[in-house]
Coordinates of C-alpha atoms in Angstrom, one line a residue:
M176 CA -88.0 -117.2 64.7
S177 CA -86.1 -116.5 61.5
D178 CA -83.8 -118.8 59.5
S179 CA -80.8 -116.6 60.6
Q180 CA -81.7 -117.4 64.2
F181 CA -82.2 -121.2 63.9
S182 CA -80.6 -122.3 60.6
K183 CA -80.9 -125.8 59.2
P184 CA -77.3 -126.6 60.1
L185 CA -77.9 -125.4 63.7
I186 CA -81.0 -127.6 64.0
Y187 CA -79.1 -130.6 62.6
M188 CA -76.4 -130.0 65.1
L189 CA -78.9 -129.6 68.0
I190 CA -80.4 -133.0 67.2
G191 CA -77.0 -134.6 67.1
A192 CA -75.8 -133.0 70.3
A193 CA -79.1 -133.9 72.0
M194 CA -78.8 -137.6 71.0
I195 CA -75.1 -137.8 72.1
L196 CA -75.8 -136.1 75.5
A197 CA -78.8 -138.3 76.0
L198 CA -76.7 -141.5 75.5
S199 CA -73.6 -140.2 77.3
L200 CA -75.3 -138.7 80.4
G201 CA -78.1 -141.3 80.5
V202 CA -75.5 -144.1 80.9
R203 CA -73.4 -142.1 83.3
H204 CA -76.2 -141.2 85.6
A205 CA -77.1 -144.9 86.0
F206 CA -73.7 -145.7 87.5
G207 CA -75.1 -145.3 91.0
L208 CA -77.3 -148.4 90.4
Y209 CA -74.1 -150.6 90.1
L210 CA -72.7 -149.6 93.5
V211 CA -74.6 -152.1 95.6
P212 CA -74.6 -155.2 93.3
M213 CA -70.9 -154.8 92.4
S214 CA -69.9 -154.1 96.0
H215 CA -71.8 -157.1 97.3
E216 CA -70.5 -159.5 94.6
H217 CA -66.9 -158.6 95.1
G218 CA -67.0 -158.0 98.9
W219 CA -66.1 -154.4 98.6
G220 CA -67.0 -151.6 101.0
H221 CA -68.8 -148.6 99.5
N222 CA -65.6 -146.7 99.4
V223 CA -64.1 -148.9 96.6
F224 CA -66.8 -148.0 94.1
S225 CA -67.1 -144.5 95.4
L226 CA -63.3 -143.9 94.9
A227 CA -63.5 -145.1 91.3
I228 CA -66.4 -142.7 90.6
A229 CA -64.5 -139.9 92.4
M230 CA -61.4 -140.6 90.3
Q231 CA -63.5 -140.6 87.1
N232 CA -64.9 -137.1 87.9
L233 CA -61.4 -135.8 88.9
I234 CA -59.8 -137.1 85.7
W235 CA -62.7 -135.9 83.6
G236 CA -62.3 -132.4 85.1
A237 CA -58.5 -132.3 84.9
I238 CA -58.4 -133.3 81.2
Q239 CA -61.5 -131.2 80.2
P240 CA -59.6 -128.0 79.4
V241 CA -57.2 -130.0 77.2
T242 CA -60.0 -131.8 75.5
G243 CA -61.7 -128.4 75.0
A244 CA -58.6 -126.8 73.5
I245 CA -58.3 -129.7 71.1
A246 CA -62.0 -129.4 70.1
D247 CA -61.6 -125.6 69.6
K248 CA -58.6 -126.2 67.3
Y249 CA -59.6 -129.3 65.4
G250 CA -63.4 -129.4 65.7
S251 CA -65.9 -131.2 67.9
K252 CA -66.6 -134.1 65.5
L253 CA -63.3 -135.9 65.9
V254 CA -63.1 -135.3 69.7
V255 CA -66.6 -136.7 70.3
A256 CA -66.1 -139.7 68.0
V257 CA -62.9 -140.7 69.8
G258 CA -64.6 -140.1 73.1
G259 CA -67.5 -142.4 72.1
A260 CA -65.1 -145.2 71.2
L261 CA -63.3 -144.8 74.6
Y262 CA -66.6 -144.8 76.4
A263 CA -67.6 -148.1 74.9
L264 CA -64.2 -149.6 75.8
G265 CA -64.4 -148.4 79.4
L266 CA -67.9 -149.9 79.9
L267 CA -66.7 -153.3 78.5
L268 CA -63.7 -153.3 80.9
M269 CA -66.0 -152.3 83.7
A270 CA -68.2 -155.3 83.0
F271 CA -65.3 -157.6 83.7
S272 CA -63.7 -155.6 86.6
S273 CA -63.2 -157.9 89.6
T274 CA -60.5 -155.9 91.4
A275 CA -60.2 -152.4 92.7
W276 CA -57.4 -151.5 90.2
M277 CA -59.4 -152.8 87.2
L278 CA -62.4 -150.7 88.4
N279 CA -60.2 -147.6 88.7
L280 CA -58.7 -148.3 85.2
S281 CA -62.1 -148.7 83.6
V282 CA -64.4 -146.4 85.6
G283 CA -61.8 -143.9 86.7
L284 CA -59.3 -143.4 83.9
I285 CA -60.9 -144.6 80.7
L286 CA -64.5 -143.4 81.4
G287 CA -63.1 -140.1 82.8
L288 CA -61.3 -139.4 79.6
A289 CA -64.3 -140.5 77.5
L290 CA -66.8 -138.2 79.4
S291 CA -64.5 -135.2 78.9
A292 CA -65.2 -135.6 75.1
T293 CA -68.8 -136.6 75.1
S294 CA -70.5 -134.3 77.7
F295 CA -71.6 -130.7 78.3
P296 CA -68.4 -128.6 77.8
V297 CA -67.7 -130.0 74.3
L298 CA -71.3 -130.4 73.1
L299 CA -72.7 -127.2 74.5
S300 CA -69.8 -125.2 73.3
A301 CA -70.3 -126.6 69.8
V302 CA -73.9 -125.6 69.9
G303 CA -73.1 -122.2 71.4
R304 CA -70.7 -121.3 68.7
A305 CA -73.2 -122.1 66.0
A306 CA -76.1 -120.1 67.6
P307 CA -76.6 -116.3 67.5
P308 CA -75.8 -114.6 70.8
E309 CA -79.5 -113.9 71.7
K310 CA -80.2 -117.6 71.3
R311 CA -77.2 -119.2 72.9
S312 CA -78.7 -119.7 76.3
L313 CA -81.8 -121.2 74.9
T314 CA -80.0 -123.6 72.6
M315 CA -77.7 -124.7 75.4
G316 CA -80.8 -125.3 77.5
I317 CA -82.4 -127.4 74.8
A318 CA -79.2 -129.6 74.5
S319 CA -78.9 -129.9 78.3
A320 CA -82.5 -131.0 78.5
A321 CA -81.8 -133.8 76.1
G322 CA -79.1 -135.2 78.4
S323 CA -81.7 -135.2 81.2
F324 CA -84.2 -137.0 79.1
G325 CA -81.5 -139.7 78.5
Q326 CA -81.2 -140.0 82.3
F327 CA -85.0 -140.5 82.5
I328 CA -84.9 -143.3 79.9
M329 CA -81.7 -145.0 80.9
L330 CA -82.3 -145.4 84.6
P331 CA -85.4 -147.6 84.5
S332 CA -83.9 -149.4 81.5
T333 CA -80.7 -150.1 83.4
L334 CA -82.6 -151.4 86.4
L335 CA -84.6 -153.8 84.2
L336 CA -81.3 -155.0 82.8
L337 CA -79.7 -155.4 86.2
Q338 CA -82.7 -157.4 87.4
N339 CA -83.0 -159.7 84.4
I340 CA -79.4 -160.2 83.1
G341 CA -77.2 -159.0 85.9
W342 CA -74.8 -156.1 86.2
S343 CA -72.0 -157.4 83.9
A344 CA -74.3 -158.1 81.0
A345 CA -76.1 -154.8 81.6
L346 CA -72.8 -153.0 81.1
V347 CA -72.2 -154.8 77.8
V348 CA -75.6 -153.6 76.5
S349 CA -74.8 -150.1 77.6
A350 CA -71.4 -150.3 75.7
I351 CA -73.3 -151.2 72.5
L352 CA -75.6 -148.3 72.9
I353 CA -72.7 -145.9 73.6
A354 CA -71.0 -147.0 70.4
L355 CA -73.7 -145.1 68.5
I356 CA -72.0 -141.9 69.6
V357 CA -69.3 -142.5 67.0
P358 CA -71.5 -142.1 63.9
L359 CA -73.6 -139.4 65.6
A360 CA -70.5 -137.2 66.1
W361 CA -70.6 -136.4 62.4
M362 CA -73.8 -134.4 62.9
L363 CA -71.8 -131.7 64.7
K364 CA -70.8 -129.7 61.7
A365 CA -72.7 -126.4 61.8
P366 CA -70.4 -123.4 61.1
M367 CA -69.6 -120.8 63.8
Y368 CA -72.2 -118.0 63.8
Q369 CA -70.9 -114.8 62.2
S370 CA -72.4 -111.6 63.4
P371 CA -73.5 -109.3 60.5
V372 CA -71.0 -106.5 60.1
A373 CA -72.4 -103.1 59.3
A374 CA -71.0 -101.2 56.2
G375 CA -68.0 -99.1 57.1
T376 CA -67.5 -100.9 60.4
I377 CA -63.8 -101.7 61.2
Q378 CA -63.5 -105.2 62.7
K379 CA -61.1 -105.5 65.7
P380 CA -58.5 -108.2 65.4
T381 CA -59.4 -111.3 67.4
L382 CA -57.3 -112.2 70.4
G383 CA -55.1 -115.3 70.5
F384 CA -55.2 -118.3 72.8
K385 CA -52.6 -117.1 75.2
Q386 CA -54.1 -113.6 75.4
I387 CA -57.5 -115.1 76.3
L388 CA -55.9 -117.2 79.0
V389 CA -54.2 -114.2 80.6
I390 CA -57.5 -112.2 80.6
A391 CA -59.4 -115.2 82.1
K392 CA -56.6 -115.7 84.8
N393 CA -57.0 -112.1 86.0
H394 CA -60.8 -111.9 85.8
Q395 CA -62.1 -112.4 89.3
P396 CA -65.8 -113.0 88.3
F397 CA -64.6 -116.0 86.2
W398 CA -63.1 -117.6 89.3
F399 CA -66.1 -116.9 91.5
L400 CA -68.2 -118.6 88.8
S401 CA -65.9 -121.6 89.0
L402 CA -66.2 -121.8 92.7
G403 CA -70.0 -121.9 92.3
F404 CA -69.7 -124.8 89.9
F405 CA -67.7 -126.7 92.6
V406 CA -70.9 -126.8 94.6
C407 CA -73.0 -128.1 91.7
G408 CA -70.5 -131.0 91.2
F409 CA -70.4 -132.0 94.8
Q410 CA -74.1 -132.1 95.2
V411 CA -75.2 -133.9 92.0
V412 CA -72.6 -136.7 92.3
F413 CA -73.2 -137.2 96.0
I414 CA -76.9 -137.5 95.5
G415 CA -76.7 -139.3 92.1
I416 CA -74.3 -142.0 93.4
H417 CA -75.3 -142.4 97.0
L418 CA -79.0 -141.7 97.3
P419 CA -80.0 -145.2 96.1
G420 CA -77.8 -146.7 98.8
Y421 CA -79.1 -144.2 101.4
L422 CA -82.6 -145.4 100.6
I423 CA -81.7 -149.0 100.8
D424 CA -80.2 -148.3 104.3
H425 CA -83.6 -147.0 105.3
G426 CA -85.5 -150.0 104.2
F427 CA -86.5 -149.0 100.6
N428 CA -85.8 -151.2 97.6
A429 CA -83.6 -150.5 94.5
T430 CA -86.7 -149.6 92.5
T431 CA -87.4 -146.6 94.8
G432 CA -84.0 -145.2 94.2
T433 CA -84.2 -145.7 90.5
I434 CA -87.6 -144.0 90.3
F435 CA -86.1 -141.1 92.3
L436 CA -83.2 -140.7 89.8
A437 CA -85.6 -141.1 86.8
L438 CA -87.8 -138.3 88.2
V439 CA -84.6 -136.2 88.6
G440 CA -83.9 -136.8 84.9
L441 CA -87.4 -136.2 83.7
F442 CA -87.9 -132.9 85.6
N443 CA -84.4 -131.8 84.7
V444 CA -85.6 -131.6 81.1
V445 CA -88.0 -128.9 82.3
G446 CA -85.4 -127.3 84.6
T447 CA -82.6 -127.0 82.1
Y448 CA -84.8 -125.8 79.2
T449 CA -86.5 -123.2 81.5
A450 CA -83.1 -122.1 82.9
G451 CA -81.8 -121.6 79.3
W452 CA -84.9 -119.6 78.4
L453 CA -84.8 -117.5 81.5
G454 CA -81.1 -116.9 81.0
G455 CA -81.8 -115.1 77.8
K456 CA -84.2 -112.7 79.6
Y457 CA -82.8 -112.2 83.1
S458 CA -79.5 -112.0 85.0
K459 CA -77.8 -115.4 84.9
P460 CA -75.8 -114.8 88.1
H461 CA -79.0 -113.9 89.9
L462 CA -80.7 -117.1 88.6
L463 CA -77.8 -119.2 89.8
M464 CA -78.1 -117.6 93.2
G465 CA -81.7 -118.7 93.3
L466 CA -81.0 -122.2 92.1
Y467 CA -78.3 -122.9 94.8
G468 CA -80.4 -121.4 97.5
L469 CA -83.4 -123.5 96.6
R470 CA -81.2 -126.6 96.5
G471 CA -80.2 -126.0 100.1
I472 CA -83.8 -125.5 101.2
A473 CA -84.9 -128.7 99.4
I474 CA -82.2 -130.8 101.1
I475 CA -83.1 -129.4 104.5
A476 CA -86.8 -130.2 103.9
F477 CA -86.0 -133.8 102.7
L478 CA -83.9 -134.5 105.8
L479 CA -86.4 -133.0 108.3
L480 CA -89.6 -134.5 106.9
P481 CA -90.5 -138.2 107.6
L482 CA -88.9 -140.4 105.0
S483 CA -91.6 -141.9 102.8
T484 CA -92.1 -142.9 99.2
W485 CA -93.9 -139.6 98.5
T486 CA -91.3 -137.4 100.2
I487 CA -88.6 -139.2 98.2
Y488 CA -90.4 -138.7 94.9
A489 CA -91.2 -135.1 95.8
F490 CA -87.5 -134.5 96.5
G491 CA -86.7 -136.1 93.1
V492 CA -89.1 -133.7 91.3
I493 CA -87.7 -130.6 93.1
M494 CA -84.1 -131.6 92.6
G495 CA -84.8 -132.5 89.0
L496 CA -85.9 -128.9 88.4
L497 CA -82.7 -127.6 90.0
W498 CA -80.3 -130.4 88.9
L499 CA -78.4 -129.3 85.9
S500 CA -80.1 -126.0 85.4
T501 CA -76.8 -124.5 86.4
V502 CA -75.1 -125.7 83.2
P503 CA -76.6 -123.6 80.5
L504 CA -76.5 -120.5 82.8
T505 CA -72.8 -121.1 83.7
N506 CA -71.7 -121.8 80.1
G507 CA -73.8 -118.8 78.9
I508 CA -72.0 -116.5 81.3
V509 CA -68.6 -117.8 80.1
A510 CA -69.7 -117.1 76.5
N511 CA -70.9 -113.6 77.4
M512 CA -67.6 -112.8 79.1
F513 CA -65.1 -114.1 76.5
G514 CA -67.0 -114.8 73.3
V515 CA -67.1 -118.2 71.6
K516 CA -63.8 -118.7 69.9
Y517 CA -62.2 -120.5 72.9
L518 CA -65.5 -121.3 74.6
T519 CA -64.8 -125.1 74.9
M520 CA -61.5 -124.6 76.6
L521 CA -62.7 -121.9 79.0
S522 CA -65.8 -123.8 79.8
G523 CA -63.5 -126.7 80.5
I524 CA -61.5 -124.7 83.1
V525 CA -64.8 -123.8 84.9
F526 CA -65.9 -127.4 84.6
F527 CA -62.7 -128.6 86.3
T528 CA -63.9 -127.1 89.5
H529 CA -67.2 -128.8 89.0
Q530 CA -65.4 -132.1 88.8
V531 CA -63.3 -131.4 91.8
G532 CA -66.5 -131.0 93.7
S533 CA -67.8 -134.2 92.1
F534 CA -64.7 -136.0 93.3
F535 CA -65.3 -135.0 96.9
G536 CA -69.0 -135.6 96.7
G537 CA -68.6 -139.1 95.5
W538 CA -65.6 -140.1 97.6
L539 CA -66.6 -138.5 100.9
G540 CA -70.1 -140.1 100.6
G541 CA -68.5 -143.5 100.5
I542 CA -66.0 -142.7 103.4
N543 CA -68.8 -141.3 105.5
H544 CA -70.9 -144.4 105.0
D545 CA -68.1 -146.9 105.7
L546 CA -66.9 -145.0 108.9
A547 CA -70.3 -144.0 110.4
G548 CA -72.8 -146.2 108.7
N549 CA -74.7 -143.2 107.4
Y550 CA -74.4 -140.1 105.3
N551 CA -75.2 -137.4 107.9
A552 CA -71.9 -135.5 107.7
V553 CA -72.0 -135.2 103.9
W554 CA -75.7 -134.1 103.9
M555 CA -74.7 -131.3 106.3
L556 CA -71.8 -130.3 104.1
S557 CA -74.2 -130.2 101.0
I558 CA -76.5 -127.8 102.8
A559 CA -73.6 -125.5 103.8
L560 CA -72.3 -125.6 100.2
S561 CA -75.7 -124.5 98.9
F562 CA -75.5 -121.3 100.7
F563 CA -71.8 -120.9 99.8
G564 CA -73.0 -121.1 96.2
V565 CA -75.5 -118.3 96.7
L566 CA -72.7 -116.1 98.3
V567 CA -70.1 -116.5 95.6
H568 CA -72.4 -115.5 92.8
F569 CA -72.8 -112.0 94.3
W570 CA -69.4 -111.3 92.7
V571 CA -70.2 -112.8 89.3
N572 CA -71.4 -110.5 86.4
E573 CA -71.9 -111.0 82.7
E574 CA -69.8 -108.1 81.6
Q575 CA -68.4 -108.7 78.1
I576 CA -64.6 -108.3 78.3
V577 CA -63.7 -110.1 75.0
H578 CA -65.8 -109.6 71.8
D579 CA -66.6 -112.5 69.5

């Protein structure tokens, strides 16, 4: 691997992006552990906490294209630093939320805004711009894997905090950790990769912001890709938020659900890195079809097999391998289609559909549980969406329609 492929500034940025994603997504993936203790203490149904998480995901997705456009224009450093400060503030307010409106303000609005600045679209786009085209998928996979490792570390750590100091104090500790994102943001300063220009080659003028938007609007594979990402959002938020409660309903303790989510995080390190590596060698749409199909098969097997500690942990391993493997592949396809100049904004548009799916996955899970006392309807919907995800990627390709 030559210096031109992995330069020192790119390595420095990768380390910074990896640490930021580990903190941001590690804390975010532990939110499901707060559902039961907060709901019990305040006498809420599962729907109250679920709605706040659903609102968080919807606001996150709705503001993501705007956050992306700001990052494209002014740089990722400032956006991520402001997001880190908002994230810490939201967690502190969440720690003292005793009413539904306070929970929606902290978890829904403030944390939704913060996550739009400190998660995949902004960080992976920053890394993707600094990497050469042949290494984009791999570098995005490395950064994505770091976020998964944060999940693996933060989940058992959060459970220990919940058990020893309570949910409110645990959120204060998490806020202190998240504040580290602010200084880490200044590691995101690698310049955009410039392709070598052969002597005598005439460079084509780059397209403007509005021109790119018009091209994206009329490009059907871009919207099919977005529909596929809806499926990803629905499934990961439903399982991430509601599976610990599902297991408690079936007689397992909170530790079992935490270990499940930690296994998801650990094996997602392998899954996202491998997906990024494979995406540099094989068709990304075909890989996405395989991932969504395997998710559906895994959910069917989990529901049909007798529920035991071993089947729960096996499901965690399998889902971990498939969890966010979609992210480097999806962002890689967007980069291939449109280049990297407006990658953060365009990835944000695709990510919005992911967050619409996240809204329904989180919210419908809570409604299903409060109305029926189980999650059966949403499990069935998750299976159907898996195969919908396979179908829509038949119409996705990686044809380059805009050059870097």
